PDB file of C-alpha atoms and ligand atoms in Angstrom:
ATOM      1  CA  VAL A   1      -7.693 -11.281 -25.456  1.00  0.00           C
ATOM      2  CA  ILE A   2      -5.220 -13.704 -23.931  1.00  0.00           C
ATOM      3  CA  VAL A   3      -1.880 -14.110 -25.641  1.00  0.00           C
ATOM      4  CA  ARG A   4      -0.024 -16.982 -24.042  1.00  0.00           C
ATOM      5  CA  ALA A   5       3.593 -18.031 -24.587  1.00  0.00           C
ATOM      6  CA  ILE A   6       3.943 -15.741 -27.607  1.00  0.00           C
ATOM      7  CA  ALA A   7       4.893 -12.239 -26.447  1.00  0.00           C
ATOM      8  CA  GLU A   8       2.718  -9.345 -27.566  1.00  0.00           C
ATOM      9  CA  HIS A   9       5.591  -7.477 -29.204  1.00  0.00           C
ATOM     10  CA  GLU A  10       6.443 -10.611 -31.240  1.00  0.00           C
ATOM     11  CA  LEU A  11       2.881 -11.016 -32.439  1.00  0.00           C
ATOM     12  CA  LEU A  12       2.731  -7.315 -33.256  1.00  0.00           C
ATOM     13  CA  ALA A  13       5.887  -7.678 -35.391  1.00  0.00           C
ATOM     14  CA  VAL A  14       4.300 -10.645 -37.186  1.00  0.00           C
ATOM     15  CA  TRP A  15       1.132  -8.597 -37.818  1.00  0.00           C
ATOM     16  CA  ASP A  16       3.231  -5.724 -39.151  1.00  0.00           C
ATOM     17  CA  GLU A  17       5.071  -8.001 -41.589  1.00  0.00           C
ATOM     18  CA  ALA A  18       1.942  -9.865 -42.722  1.00  0.00           C
ATOM     19  CA  LEU A  19      -0.243  -6.786 -43.194  1.00  0.00           C
ATOM     20  CA  ALA A  20       0.649  -6.079 -46.823  1.00  0.00           C
ATOM     21  CA  GLN A  21       1.327  -9.677 -47.860  1.00  0.00           C
ATOM     22  CA  HIS A  22      -0.486 -11.992 -50.249  1.00  0.00           C
ATOM     23  CA  PRO A  23      -2.543 -14.537 -48.255  1.00  0.00           C
ATOM     24  CA  LEU A  24      -0.107 -17.345 -49.208  1.00  0.00           C
ATOM     25  CA  ASP A  25       2.871 -15.486 -47.744  1.00  0.00           C
ATOM     26  CA  ARG A  26       0.802 -14.238 -44.848  1.00  0.00           C
ATOM     27  CA  ALA A  27      -0.032 -17.793 -43.787  1.00  0.00           C
ATOM     28  CA  LEU A  28       3.683 -18.606 -43.565  1.00  0.00           C
ATOM     29  CA  THR A  29       4.514 -15.371 -41.747  1.00  0.00           C
ATOM     30  CA  LEU A  30       1.865 -16.208 -39.152  1.00  0.00           C
ATOM     31  CA  LEU A  31       3.491 -19.613 -38.697  1.00  0.00           C
ATOM     32  CA  THR A  32       6.758 -17.910 -37.712  1.00  0.00           C
ATOM     33  CA  ALA A  33       4.933 -16.766 -34.547  1.00  0.00           C
ATOM     34  CA  LEU A  34       4.607 -20.442 -33.655  1.00  0.00           C
ATOM     35  CA  GLU A  35       8.063 -21.465 -34.885  1.00  0.00           C
ATOM     36  CA  PRO A  36      10.391 -18.434 -34.968  1.00  0.00           C
ATOM     37  CA  MET A  37      13.402 -20.633 -35.807  1.00  0.00           C
ATOM     38  CA  ALA A  38      11.842 -22.512 -38.746  1.00  0.00           C
ATOM     39  CA  PRO A  39      13.467 -21.457 -42.040  1.00  0.00           C
ATOM     40  CA  ARG A  40      10.960 -19.950 -44.472  1.00  0.00           C
ATOM     41  CA  ALA A  41      11.929 -22.558 -47.090  1.00  0.00           C
ATOM     42  CA  GLU A  42      10.894 -25.325 -44.721  1.00  0.00           C
ATOM     43  CA  LEU A  43       7.508 -23.709 -44.109  1.00  0.00           C
ATOM     44  CA  ARG A  44       6.993 -23.259 -47.866  1.00  0.00           C
ATOM     45  CA  ALA A  45       7.558 -26.976 -48.350  1.00  0.00           C
ATOM     46  CA  LEU A  46       4.703 -27.934 -46.012  1.00  0.00           C
ATOM     47  CA  SER A  47       1.646 -29.444 -47.623  1.00  0.00           C
ATOM     48  CA  VAL A  48      -1.359 -27.130 -47.535  1.00  0.00           C
ATOM     49  CA  GLY A  49      -3.109 -29.435 -45.038  1.00  0.00           C
ATOM     50  CA  GLU A  50      -0.153 -29.408 -42.649  1.00  0.00           C
ATOM     51  CA  ARG A  51       0.146 -25.634 -42.958  1.00  0.00           C
ATOM     52  CA  ASP A  52      -3.503 -25.219 -42.008  1.00  0.00           C
ATOM     53  CA  ARG A  53      -3.158 -27.701 -39.141  1.00  0.00           C
ATOM     54  CA  ARG A  54      -0.354 -25.568 -37.688  1.00  0.00           C
ATOM     55  CA  LEU A  55      -2.338 -22.352 -38.182  1.00  0.00           C
ATOM     56  CA  ILE A  56      -5.166 -23.859 -36.152  1.00  0.00           C
ATOM     57  CA  GLU A  57      -2.659 -24.818 -33.460  1.00  0.00           C
ATOM     58  CA  LEU A  58      -1.460 -21.202 -33.377  1.00  0.00           C
ATOM     59  CA  ARG A  59      -5.029 -19.967 -33.086  1.00  0.00           C
ATOM     60  CA  GLU A  60      -5.580 -22.239 -30.087  1.00  0.00           C
ATOM     61  CA  GLN A  61      -2.451 -20.878 -28.393  1.00  0.00           C
ATOM     62  CA  LEU A  62      -3.347 -17.270 -29.046  1.00  0.00           C
ATOM     63  CA  PHE A  63      -7.083 -17.058 -28.603  1.00  0.00           C
ATOM     64  CA  GLY A  64      -8.256 -20.328 -27.100  1.00  0.00           C
ATOM     65  CA  PRO A  65      -9.548 -23.763 -28.139  1.00  0.00           C
ATOM     66  CA  GLN A  66     -13.016 -22.896 -29.466  1.00  0.00           C
ATOM     67  CA  LEU A  67     -13.793 -21.661 -32.968  1.00  0.00           C
ATOM     68  CA  LYS A  68     -16.521 -19.037 -32.992  1.00  0.00           C
ATOM     69  CA  ALA A  69     -17.853 -17.653 -36.243  1.00  0.00           C
ATOM     70  CA  THR A  70     -21.044 -16.510 -37.900  1.00  0.00           C
ATOM     71  CA  ALA A  71     -22.593 -17.635 -41.168  1.00  0.00           C
ATOM     72  CA  THR A  72     -25.485 -16.223 -43.154  1.00  0.00           C
ATOM     73  CA  CYS A  73     -28.220 -18.447 -44.568  1.00  0.00           C
ATOM     74  CA  PRO A  74     -28.037 -18.174 -48.378  1.00  0.00           C
ATOM     75  CA  ARG A  75     -31.839 -18.509 -48.670  1.00  0.00           C
ATOM     76  CA  CYS A  76     -33.333 -16.331 -45.899  1.00  0.00           C
ATOM     77  CA  THR A  77     -30.215 -14.411 -44.669  1.00  0.00           C
ATOM     78  CA  GLU A  78     -30.755 -15.599 -41.092  1.00  0.00           C
ATOM     79  CA  ALA A  79     -27.481 -15.233 -39.111  1.00  0.00           C
ATOM     80  CA  LEU A  80     -26.120 -18.455 -37.591  1.00  0.00           C
ATOM     81  CA  GLU A  81     -23.579 -18.713 -34.823  1.00  0.00           C
ATOM     82  CA  LEU A  82     -20.976 -21.435 -35.281  1.00  0.00           C
ATOM     83  CA  SER A  83     -18.923 -22.976 -32.558  1.00  0.00           C
ATOM     84  CA  ALA A  84     -16.543 -25.923 -32.888  1.00  0.00           C
ATOM     85  CA  PRO A  85     -13.567 -27.306 -30.957  1.00  0.00           C
ATOM     86  CA  LEU A  86     -10.465 -26.427 -32.982  1.00  0.00           C
ATOM     87  CA  ALA A  87      -8.715 -29.587 -31.785  1.00  0.00           C
ATOM     88  CA  GLU A  88     -11.231 -31.633 -33.835  1.00  0.00           C
ATOM     89  CA  LEU A  89     -10.564 -29.648 -37.007  1.00  0.00           C
ATOM     90  CA  ARG A  90      -6.848 -30.010 -36.430  1.00  0.00           C
ATOM     91  CA  ALA A  91      -7.201 -33.764 -35.942  1.00  0.00           C
ATOM     92  CA  SER A  92      -9.180 -34.158 -39.183  1.00  0.00           C
ATOM     93  CA  LEU A  93      -6.443 -32.342 -41.122  1.00  0.00           C
ATOM     94  CA  GLY A  94      -3.799 -34.490 -39.436  1.00  0.00           C
ATOM     95  CA  ALA A  95      -5.641 -37.640 -40.509  1.00  0.00           C
ATOM     96  CA  ALA A  96      -5.998 -36.391 -44.092  1.00  0.00           C
ATOM     97  CA  ASP A  97      -2.323 -35.541 -44.201  1.00  0.00           C
ATOM     98  CA  ALA A  98      -1.209 -38.923 -42.867  1.00  0.00           C
ATOM     99  CA  THR A  99      -2.601 -40.579 -46.011  1.00  0.00           C
ATOM    100  CA  ASN A 100      -1.010 -37.855 -48.089  1.00  0.00           C
ATOM    101  CA  GLU A 101       2.605 -38.984 -48.469  1.00  0.00           C
ATOM    102  CA  PRO A 102       4.968 -36.353 -49.911  1.00  0.00           C
ATOM    103  CA  GLU A 103       5.387 -38.504 -53.039  1.00  0.00           C
ATOM    104  CA  GLN A 104       2.698 -40.612 -54.634  1.00  0.00           C
ATOM    105  CA  TRP A 105       2.342 -43.116 -57.445  1.00  0.00           C
ATOM    106  CA  LEU A 106      -0.731 -43.304 -59.625  1.00  0.00           C
ATOM    107  CA  GLU A 107      -1.535 -46.083 -62.106  1.00  0.00           C
ATOM    108  CA  VAL A 108      -2.965 -44.784 -65.356  1.00  0.00           C
ATOM    109  CA  ASP A 109      -3.558 -47.356 -68.105  1.00  0.00           C
ATOM    110  CA  ASP A 110      -0.122 -48.910 -68.764  1.00  0.00           C
ATOM    111  CA  LEU A 111       1.803 -46.174 -66.935  1.00  0.00           C
ATOM    112  CA  MET A 112       2.914 -45.552 -63.368  1.00  0.00           C
ATOM    113  CA  VAL A 113       3.116 -41.818 -62.708  1.00  0.00           C
ATOM    114  CA  ARG A 114       5.063 -40.390 -59.769  1.00  0.00           C
ATOM    115  CA  PHE A 115       4.278 -36.924 -58.429  1.00  0.00           C
ATOM    116  CA  ARG A 116       4.454 -35.036 -55.148  1.00  0.00           C
ATOM    117  CA  ARG A 117       1.838 -33.223 -53.163  1.00  0.00           C
ATOM    118  CA  VAL A 118       1.173 -29.498 -53.557  1.00  0.00           C
ATOM    119  CA  THR A 119       2.905 -27.082 -51.186  1.00  0.00           C
ATOM    120  CA  SER A 120       2.651 -23.355 -50.459  1.00  0.00           C
ATOM    121  CA  ARG A 121       5.655 -22.814 -52.713  1.00  0.00           C
ATOM    122  CA  ASP A 122       3.784 -24.359 -55.647  1.00  0.00           C
ATOM    123  CA  LEU A 123       0.697 -22.246 -55.012  1.00  0.00           C
ATOM    124  CA  ALA A 124       2.828 -19.090 -54.789  1.00  0.00           C
ATOM    125  CA  ALA A 125       4.523 -19.981 -58.076  1.00  0.00           C
ATOM    126  CA  ILE A 126       1.250 -20.192 -60.011  1.00  0.00           C
ATOM    127  CA  VAL A 127      -0.407 -17.072 -58.558  1.00  0.00           C
ATOM    128  CA  ALA A 128       0.634 -14.983 -61.566  1.00  0.00           C
ATOM    129  CA  ALA A 129      -0.636 -17.491 -64.181  1.00  0.00           C
ATOM    130  CA  PRO A 130      -2.804 -15.695 -66.766  1.00  0.00           C
ATOM    131  CA  ASP A 131      -5.743 -18.114 -66.448  1.00  0.00           C
ATOM    132  CA  ALA A 132      -6.926 -21.290 -64.753  1.00  0.00           C
ATOM    133  CA  GLU A 133      -5.740 -23.470 -67.632  1.00  0.00           C
ATOM    134  CA  ALA A 134      -2.200 -22.068 -67.468  1.00  0.00           C
ATOM    135  CA  ALA A 135      -2.203 -22.371 -63.671  1.00  0.00           C
ATOM    136  CA  ARG A 136      -3.187 -26.045 -63.915  1.00  0.00           C
ATOM    137  CA  ALA A 137      -0.475 -26.786 -66.457  1.00  0.00           C
ATOM    138  CA  ALA A 138       2.153 -24.958 -64.368  1.00  0.00           C
ATOM    139  CA  LEU A 139       1.113 -26.811 -61.216  1.00  0.00           C
ATOM    140  CA  PHE A 140       1.318 -30.161 -62.979  1.00  0.00           C
ATOM    141  CA  ALA A 141       4.778 -29.345 -64.338  1.00  0.00           C
ATOM    142  CA  ARG A 142       5.944 -28.561 -60.816  1.00  0.00           C
ATOM    143  CA  VAL A 143       4.639 -31.667 -59.054  1.00  0.00           C
ATOM    144  CA  PHE A 144       5.242 -34.251 -61.812  1.00  0.00           C
ATOM    145  CA  ILE A 145       8.357 -36.330 -61.123  1.00  0.00           C
ATOM    146  CA  GLU A 146       8.417 -39.206 -63.624  1.00  0.00           C
ATOM    147  CA  ALA A 147       6.384 -41.818 -65.468  1.00  0.00           C
ATOM    148  CA  ARG A 148       7.303 -45.470 -66.095  1.00  0.00           C
ATOM    149  CA  PRO A 149       5.706 -48.169 -68.185  1.00  0.00           C
ATOM    150  CA  ARG A 150       4.033 -50.573 -65.779  1.00  0.00           C
ATOM    151  CA  GLY A 151       6.511 -53.215 -64.540  1.00  0.00           C
ATOM    152  CA  SER A 152       9.551 -51.242 -65.673  1.00  0.00           C
ATOM    153  CA  ASP A 153      12.085 -49.559 -63.409  1.00  0.00           C
ATOM    154  CA  GLN A 154      13.142 -47.141 -66.151  1.00  0.00           C
ATOM    155  CA  PRO A 155      11.445 -43.747 -66.417  1.00  0.00           C
ATOM    156  CA  LEU A 156      10.050 -42.834 -69.819  1.00  0.00           C
ATOM    157  CA  ALA A 157      12.578 -40.953 -71.896  1.00  0.00           C
ATOM    158  CA  THR A 158      10.091 -38.521 -73.354  1.00  0.00           C
ATOM    159  CA  PRO A 159       8.667 -36.097 -70.820  1.00  0.00           C
ATOM    160  CA  ALA A 160       5.395 -35.722 -72.732  1.00  0.00           C
ATOM    161  CA  LEU A 161       2.634 -37.662 -71.014  1.00  0.00           C
ATOM    162  CA  PRO A 162      -0.625 -38.803 -72.634  1.00  0.00           C
ATOM    163  CA  ALA A 163      -3.401 -36.310 -71.882  1.00  0.00           C
ATOM    164  CA  GLY A 164      -5.311 -39.035 -70.037  1.00  0.00           C
ATOM    165  CA  ALA A 165      -2.458 -39.538 -67.574  1.00  0.00           C
ATOM    166  CA  VAL A 166      -2.180 -35.796 -66.939  1.00  0.00           C
ATOM    167  CA  ALA A 167      -5.929 -35.584 -66.328  1.00  0.00           C
ATOM    168  CA  ALA A 168      -5.786 -38.543 -63.921  1.00  0.00           C
ATOM    169  CA  VAL A 169      -2.973 -36.970 -61.881  1.00  0.00           C
ATOM    170  CA  GLU A 170      -4.825 -33.654 -61.824  1.00  0.00           C
ATOM    171  CA  ALA A 171      -7.950 -35.387 -60.581  1.00  0.00           C
ATOM    172  CA  ARG A 172      -5.921 -37.062 -57.827  1.00  0.00           C
ATOM    173  CA  LEU A 173      -4.377 -33.695 -56.850  1.00  0.00           C
ATOM    174  CA  ALA A 174      -7.877 -32.230 -56.604  1.00  0.00           C
ATOM    175  CA  GLU A 175      -8.933 -35.122 -54.344  1.00  0.00           C
ATOM    176  CA  LEU A 176      -5.929 -34.572 -52.066  1.00  0.00           C
ATOM    177  CA  GLU A 177      -6.680 -30.867 -51.982  1.00  0.00           C
ATOM    178  CA  ALA A 178     -10.307 -31.545 -51.074  1.00  0.00           C
ATOM    179  CA  ALA A 179      -9.146 -33.719 -48.152  1.00  0.00           C
ATOM    180  CA  ALA A 180      -7.255 -30.690 -46.819  1.00  0.00           C
ATOM    181  CA  ASP A 181     -10.373 -28.475 -47.053  1.00  0.00           C
ATOM    182  CA  ILE A 182     -12.518 -27.836 -44.003  1.00  0.00           C
ATOM    183  CA  ASN A 183     -16.221 -27.467 -44.667  1.00  0.00           C
ATOM    184  CA  PHE A 184     -19.032 -26.921 -42.212  1.00  0.00           C
ATOM    185  CA  GLU A 185     -22.287 -28.627 -43.103  1.00  0.00           C
ATOM    186  CA  LEU A 186     -24.896 -26.120 -41.954  1.00  0.00           C
ATOM    187  CA  GLU A 187     -28.665 -26.103 -41.674  1.00  0.00           C
ATOM    188  CA  CYS A 188     -30.704 -22.947 -41.159  1.00  0.00           C
ATOM    189  CA  PRO A 189     -32.984 -23.153 -38.079  1.00  0.00           C
ATOM    190  CA  GLN A 190     -35.447 -20.767 -39.748  1.00  0.00           C
ATOM    191  CA  CYS A 191     -35.974 -22.130 -43.250  1.00  0.00           C
ATOM    192  CA  ARG A 192     -34.184 -25.528 -43.095  1.00  0.00           C
ATOM    193  CA  ALA A 193     -31.913 -24.692 -46.009  1.00  0.00           C
ATOM    194  CA  ALA A 194     -28.777 -26.840 -45.951  1.00  0.00           C
ATOM    195  CA  TRP A 195     -25.425 -25.721 -47.309  1.00  0.00           C
ATOM    196  CA  SER A 196     -21.732 -26.259 -47.008  1.00  0.00           C
ATOM    197  CA  ALA A 197     -19.559 -23.383 -45.749  1.00  0.00           C
ATOM    198  CA  PRO A 198     -15.801 -23.543 -46.359  1.00  0.00           C
ATOM    199  CA  PHE A 199     -13.501 -22.584 -43.488  1.00  0.00           C
ATOM    200  CA  ASP A 200     -10.183 -20.870 -44.228  1.00  0.00           C
ATOM    201  CA  PRO A 201      -7.953 -21.111 -41.124  1.00  0.00           C
ATOM    202  CA  CYS A 202      -5.574 -18.409 -42.336  1.00  0.00           C
ATOM    203  CA  ALA A 203      -8.249 -15.824 -43.122  1.00  0.00           C
ATOM    204  CA  TYR A 204      -9.994 -16.580 -39.846  1.00  0.00           C
ATOM    205  CA  LEU A 205      -6.850 -16.243 -37.711  1.00  0.00           C
ATOM    206  CA  TRP A 206      -5.655 -13.195 -39.637  1.00  0.00           C
ATOM    207  CA  THR A 207      -8.907 -11.322 -38.927  1.00  0.00           C
ATOM    208  CA  GLU A 208      -8.538 -12.017 -35.227  1.00  0.00           C
ATOM    209  CA  ILE A 209      -4.888 -10.940 -35.108  1.00  0.00           C
ATOM    210  CA  ASP A 210      -5.708  -7.791 -37.088  1.00  0.00           C
ATOM    211  CA  VAL A 211      -8.480  -6.808 -34.657  1.00  0.00           C
ATOM    212  CA  TRP A 212      -6.167  -7.541 -31.705  1.00  0.00           C
ATOM    213  CA  ALA A 213      -3.263  -5.514 -33.151  1.00  0.00           C
ATOM    214  CA  ARG A 214      -5.384  -2.472 -34.001  1.00  0.00           C
ATOM    215  CA  ARG A 215      -6.875  -2.463 -30.520  1.00  0.00           C
ATOM    216  CA  LEU A 216      -3.394  -2.694 -28.979  1.00  0.00           C
ATOM    217  CA  LEU A 217      -2.104   0.185 -31.116  1.00  0.00           C
ATOM    218  CA  ARG A 218      -5.124   2.305 -30.159  1.00  0.00           C
ATOM    219  CA  SER A 219      -4.242   1.808 -26.488  1.00  0.00           C
ATOM    220  CA  VAL A 220      -0.613   2.765 -27.227  1.00  0.00           C
ATOM    221  CA  ASP A 221      -1.927   5.920 -28.889  1.00  0.00           C
ATOM    222  CA  THR A 222      -4.122   6.836 -25.920  1.00  0.00           C
ATOM    223  CA  LEU A 223      -1.414   6.219 -23.313  1.00  0.00           C
ATOM    224  CA  ALA A 224       1.246   7.997 -25.353  1.00  0.00           C
ATOM    225  CA  ARG A 225      -0.949  11.098 -25.545  1.00  0.00           C
ATOM    226  CA  VAL A 226      -1.882  11.116 -21.868  1.00  0.00           C
ATOM    227  CA  TYR A 227       1.345   9.999 -20.198  1.00  0.00           C
ATOM    228  CA  GLY A 228       3.958  10.678 -22.860  1.00  0.00           C
ATOM    229  CA  TRP A 229       5.032   7.011 -22.899  1.00  0.00           C
ATOM    230  CA  ARG A 230       6.743   5.406 -25.858  1.00  0.00           C
ATOM    231  CA  GLU A 231       5.327   2.352 -27.641  1.00  0.00           C
ATOM    232  CA  ALA A 232       7.901   0.082 -25.988  1.00  0.00           C
ATOM    233  CA  ASP A 233       6.868   1.388 -22.546  1.00  0.00           C
ATOM    234  CA  VAL A 234       3.223   0.601 -23.203  1.00  0.00           C
ATOM    235  CA  LEU A 235       3.978  -2.884 -24.597  1.00  0.00           C
ATOM    236  CA  ALA A 236       6.138  -3.630 -21.558  1.00  0.00           C
ATOM    237  CA  LEU A 237       3.114  -3.180 -19.278  1.00  0.00           C
ATOM    238  CA  SER A 238       1.173  -6.284 -18.313  1.00  0.00           C
ATOM    239  CA  PRO A 239      -2.305  -6.375 -19.903  1.00  0.00           C
ATOM    240  CA  HIS A 240      -3.871  -5.735 -16.484  1.00  0.00           C
ATOM    241  CA  ARG A 241      -1.819  -2.646 -15.788  1.00  0.00           C
ATOM    242  CA  ARG A 242      -2.357  -1.374 -19.304  1.00  0.00           C
ATOM    243  CA  ARG A 243      -6.105  -1.712 -18.892  1.00  0.00           C
ATOM    244  CA  PHE A 244      -5.921   0.089 -15.547  1.00  0.00           C
ATOM    245  CA  TYR A 245      -4.040   3.049 -17.038  1.00  0.00           C
ATOM    246  CA  LEU A 246      -6.369   3.099 -20.036  1.00  0.00           C
ATOM    247  CA  GLU A 247      -9.365   3.370 -17.754  1.00  0.00           C
ATOM    248  CA  MET A 248      -7.680   6.215 -15.891  1.00  0.00           C
ATOM    249  CA  ALA A 249      -6.735   7.958 -19.128  1.00  0.00           C
ATOM    250  CA  GLU A 250     -10.188   7.618 -20.639  1.00  0.00           C
ATOM    251  CA  GLY A 251     -12.113   8.197 -17.398  1.00  0.00           C
TER     252      GLY A 251
HETATM  253 ZN1   ZN B   1     -32.605 -19.798 -43.807  1.00  0.00          ZN
END
């Protein structure tokens, strides 16, 4: 494992903080490894696509430029190995986000509706909604800004929108969300089944960091037992020297 630029003890602190968190918070905590100075409120205000783009950038810095994963054929359970350049995934999210202005207008019948794109803060706010219907209503209430009769520069006085306008905005939000999704179109070499596999950058990166951190802590444990060193002593060693002492301790 090669950790460049970001110090091991910093990444370990990020892992420690993220361990018990909800995936939405965890994604933002991981981003603090990339941007330690960024206020949490600023990270929460990122669109979901931009958040994922930055998570992929972090993954490239930490573990290299190539995505490697496995998928299982839903028909014959054959295991497939996936490999893709992360820079391409990052670029596709960047392109989707460029068309995704923070605020958008949508024409619905004789109305112009203004709303903003969904951020991590919005998603966190609707996590506790009792059902999907309530979550959708809460999300709409958060991102809706105003509605005007077409050709007017005065917002409607009544906040209640026709159901058709709400449905149209929700459909547009779903489209924007879909543009921020990464899907791999896969075909099984055994049985030719074709399917689409979603890729979650946060879950993917988190699994890698978790494996890395547990391995690091196991080596701290081994060296502490054999040499009586403290955690800070072990982390201060270069990876090469740590591996050398581990081999001595285990050999
Ligand atoms: Zn198959």
